[in-house]
mmCIF file of C-alpha atoms in Angstrom:
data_model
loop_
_atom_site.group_PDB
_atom_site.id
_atom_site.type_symbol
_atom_site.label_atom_id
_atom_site.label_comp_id
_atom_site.label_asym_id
_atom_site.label_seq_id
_atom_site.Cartn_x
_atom_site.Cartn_y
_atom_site.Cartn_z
ATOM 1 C CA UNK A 1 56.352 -32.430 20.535
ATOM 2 C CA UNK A 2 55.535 -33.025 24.535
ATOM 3 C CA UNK A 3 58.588 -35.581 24.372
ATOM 4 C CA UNK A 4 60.887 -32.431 22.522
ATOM 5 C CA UNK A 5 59.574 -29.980 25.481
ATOM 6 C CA UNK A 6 60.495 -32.768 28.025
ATOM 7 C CA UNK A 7 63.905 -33.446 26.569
ATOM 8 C CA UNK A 8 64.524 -29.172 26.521
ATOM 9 C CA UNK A 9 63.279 -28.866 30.268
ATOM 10 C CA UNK A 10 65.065 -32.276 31.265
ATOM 11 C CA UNK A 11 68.215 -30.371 29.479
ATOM 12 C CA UNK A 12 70.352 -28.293 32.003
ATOM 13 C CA UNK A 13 70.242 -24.816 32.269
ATOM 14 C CA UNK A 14 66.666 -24.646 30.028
ATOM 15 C CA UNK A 15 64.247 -24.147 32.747
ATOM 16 C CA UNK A 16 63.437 -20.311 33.005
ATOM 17 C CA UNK A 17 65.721 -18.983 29.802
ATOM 18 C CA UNK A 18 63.480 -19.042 27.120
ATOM 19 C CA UNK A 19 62.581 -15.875 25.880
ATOM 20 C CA UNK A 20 59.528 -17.084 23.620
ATOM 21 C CA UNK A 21 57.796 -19.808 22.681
ATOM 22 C CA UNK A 22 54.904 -20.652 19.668
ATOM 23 C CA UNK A 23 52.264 -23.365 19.901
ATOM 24 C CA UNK A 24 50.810 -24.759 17.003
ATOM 25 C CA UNK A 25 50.496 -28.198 16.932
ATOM 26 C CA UNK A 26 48.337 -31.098 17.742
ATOM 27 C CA UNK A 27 45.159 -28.755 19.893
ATOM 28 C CA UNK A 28 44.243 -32.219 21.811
ATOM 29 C CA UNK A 29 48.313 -31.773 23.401
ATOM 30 C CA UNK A 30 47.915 -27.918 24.054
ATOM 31 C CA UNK A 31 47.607 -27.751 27.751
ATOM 32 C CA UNK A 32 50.373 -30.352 27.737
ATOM 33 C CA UNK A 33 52.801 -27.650 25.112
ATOM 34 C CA UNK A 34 51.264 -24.861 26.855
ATOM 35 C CA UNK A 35 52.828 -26.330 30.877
ATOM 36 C CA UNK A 36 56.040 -27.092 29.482
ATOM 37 C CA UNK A 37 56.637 -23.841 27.781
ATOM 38 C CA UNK A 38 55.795 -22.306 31.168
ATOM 39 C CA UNK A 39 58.587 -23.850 32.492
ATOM 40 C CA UNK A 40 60.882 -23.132 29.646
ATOM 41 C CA UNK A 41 60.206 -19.295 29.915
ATOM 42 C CA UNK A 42 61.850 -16.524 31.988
ATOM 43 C CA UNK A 43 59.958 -14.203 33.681
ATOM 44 C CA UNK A 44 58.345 -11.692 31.343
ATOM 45 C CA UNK A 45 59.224 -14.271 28.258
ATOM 46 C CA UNK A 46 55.937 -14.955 25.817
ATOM 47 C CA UNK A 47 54.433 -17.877 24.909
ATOM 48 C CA UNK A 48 51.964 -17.376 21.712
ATOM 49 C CA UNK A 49 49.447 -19.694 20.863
ATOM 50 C CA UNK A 50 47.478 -20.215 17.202
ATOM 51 C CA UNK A 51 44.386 -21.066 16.419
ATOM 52 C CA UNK A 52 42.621 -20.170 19.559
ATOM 53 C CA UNK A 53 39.138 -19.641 18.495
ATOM 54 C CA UNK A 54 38.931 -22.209 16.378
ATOM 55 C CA UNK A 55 37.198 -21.139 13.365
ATOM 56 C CA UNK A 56 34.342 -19.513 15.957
ATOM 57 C CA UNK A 57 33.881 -23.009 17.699
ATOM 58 C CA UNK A 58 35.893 -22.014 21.128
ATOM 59 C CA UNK A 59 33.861 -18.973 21.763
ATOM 60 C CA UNK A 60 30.516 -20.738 21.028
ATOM 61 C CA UNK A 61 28.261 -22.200 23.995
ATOM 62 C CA UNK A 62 29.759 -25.688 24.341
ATOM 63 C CA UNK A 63 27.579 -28.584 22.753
ATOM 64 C CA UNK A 64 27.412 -32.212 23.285
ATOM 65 C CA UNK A 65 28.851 -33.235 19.817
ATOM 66 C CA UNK A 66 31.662 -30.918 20.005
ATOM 67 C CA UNK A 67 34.907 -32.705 19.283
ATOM 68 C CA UNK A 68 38.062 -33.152 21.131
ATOM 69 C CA UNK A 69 40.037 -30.380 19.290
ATOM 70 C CA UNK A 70 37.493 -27.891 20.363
ATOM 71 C CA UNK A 71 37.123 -28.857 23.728
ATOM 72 C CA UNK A 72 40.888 -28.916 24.258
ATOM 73 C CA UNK A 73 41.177 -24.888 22.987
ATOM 74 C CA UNK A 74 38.029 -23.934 24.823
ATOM 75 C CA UNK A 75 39.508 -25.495 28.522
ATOM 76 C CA UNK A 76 42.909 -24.228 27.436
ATOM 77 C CA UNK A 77 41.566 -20.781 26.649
ATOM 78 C CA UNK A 78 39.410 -20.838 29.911
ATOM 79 C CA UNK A 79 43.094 -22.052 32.133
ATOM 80 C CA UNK A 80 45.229 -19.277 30.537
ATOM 81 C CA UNK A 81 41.989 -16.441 31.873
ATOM 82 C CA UNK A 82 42.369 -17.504 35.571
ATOM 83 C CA UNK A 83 46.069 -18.343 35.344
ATOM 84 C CA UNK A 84 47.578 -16.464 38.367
ATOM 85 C CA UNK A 85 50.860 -17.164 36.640
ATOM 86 C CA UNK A 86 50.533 -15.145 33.551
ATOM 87 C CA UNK A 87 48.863 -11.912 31.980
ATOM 88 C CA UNK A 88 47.449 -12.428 28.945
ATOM 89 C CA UNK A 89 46.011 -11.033 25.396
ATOM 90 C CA UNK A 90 43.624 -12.871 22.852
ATOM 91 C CA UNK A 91 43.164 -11.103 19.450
ATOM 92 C CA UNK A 92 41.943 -12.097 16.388
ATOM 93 C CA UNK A 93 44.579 -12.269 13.808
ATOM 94 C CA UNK A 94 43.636 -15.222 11.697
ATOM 95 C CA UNK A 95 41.884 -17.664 13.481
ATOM 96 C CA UNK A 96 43.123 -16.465 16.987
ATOM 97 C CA UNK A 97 46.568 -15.834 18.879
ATOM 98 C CA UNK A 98 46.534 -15.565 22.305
ATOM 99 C CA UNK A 99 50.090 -13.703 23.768
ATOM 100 C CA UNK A 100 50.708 -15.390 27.559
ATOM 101 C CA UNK A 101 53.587 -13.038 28.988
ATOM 102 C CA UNK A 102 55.014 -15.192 32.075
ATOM 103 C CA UNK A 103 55.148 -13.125 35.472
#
């Protein structure tokens, strides 16, 4: 998927006409998807992104043994909260959705 999102922004006249984009897709890549979208989005566009709590795990105190999935969403989750960038709304439909809106 990162080489799809590079082809799209590589692609001209893609960069900053998006009007939404949904990740869901390998959670080790999602800081990777989540960057590229950015770039593919207008301002005010939305990026959604699944699974962000992570069956409980990416709200829990990090532990030692936590694996790479989980440490991924919990970074990614902690980027998109001080992300001068965007404005942005976690809820908890299924197992999490957060809704970036691009400013």
């Amino acid at each position: 998927a990162v080489e799809s999102l590079d082809t799209l922004i590589a692609t001209d006249g893609n960069v900053g006409t998006f009007d939404f984009a949904f990740i869901d897709a390998d959670k080790s890549n999602y800081d990777n998807y989540y960057e590229r979208c950015l770039q593919l989005l207008r301002p005010g566009g939305i990026v959604a992104i699944d699974n962000v709590l992570w069956h409980g795990m990416a709200a829990k105190k990090p532990e030692a043994d936590d694996d790479a999935d989980t440490k991924a969403i919990r970074a990614l989750n902690d980027k998109i909260t001080a992300d001068t960038r965007v404005e942005m709304a976690m809820t908890v439909i299924g197992d999490g959705v957060t809704f970036v809106r691009k400013l």
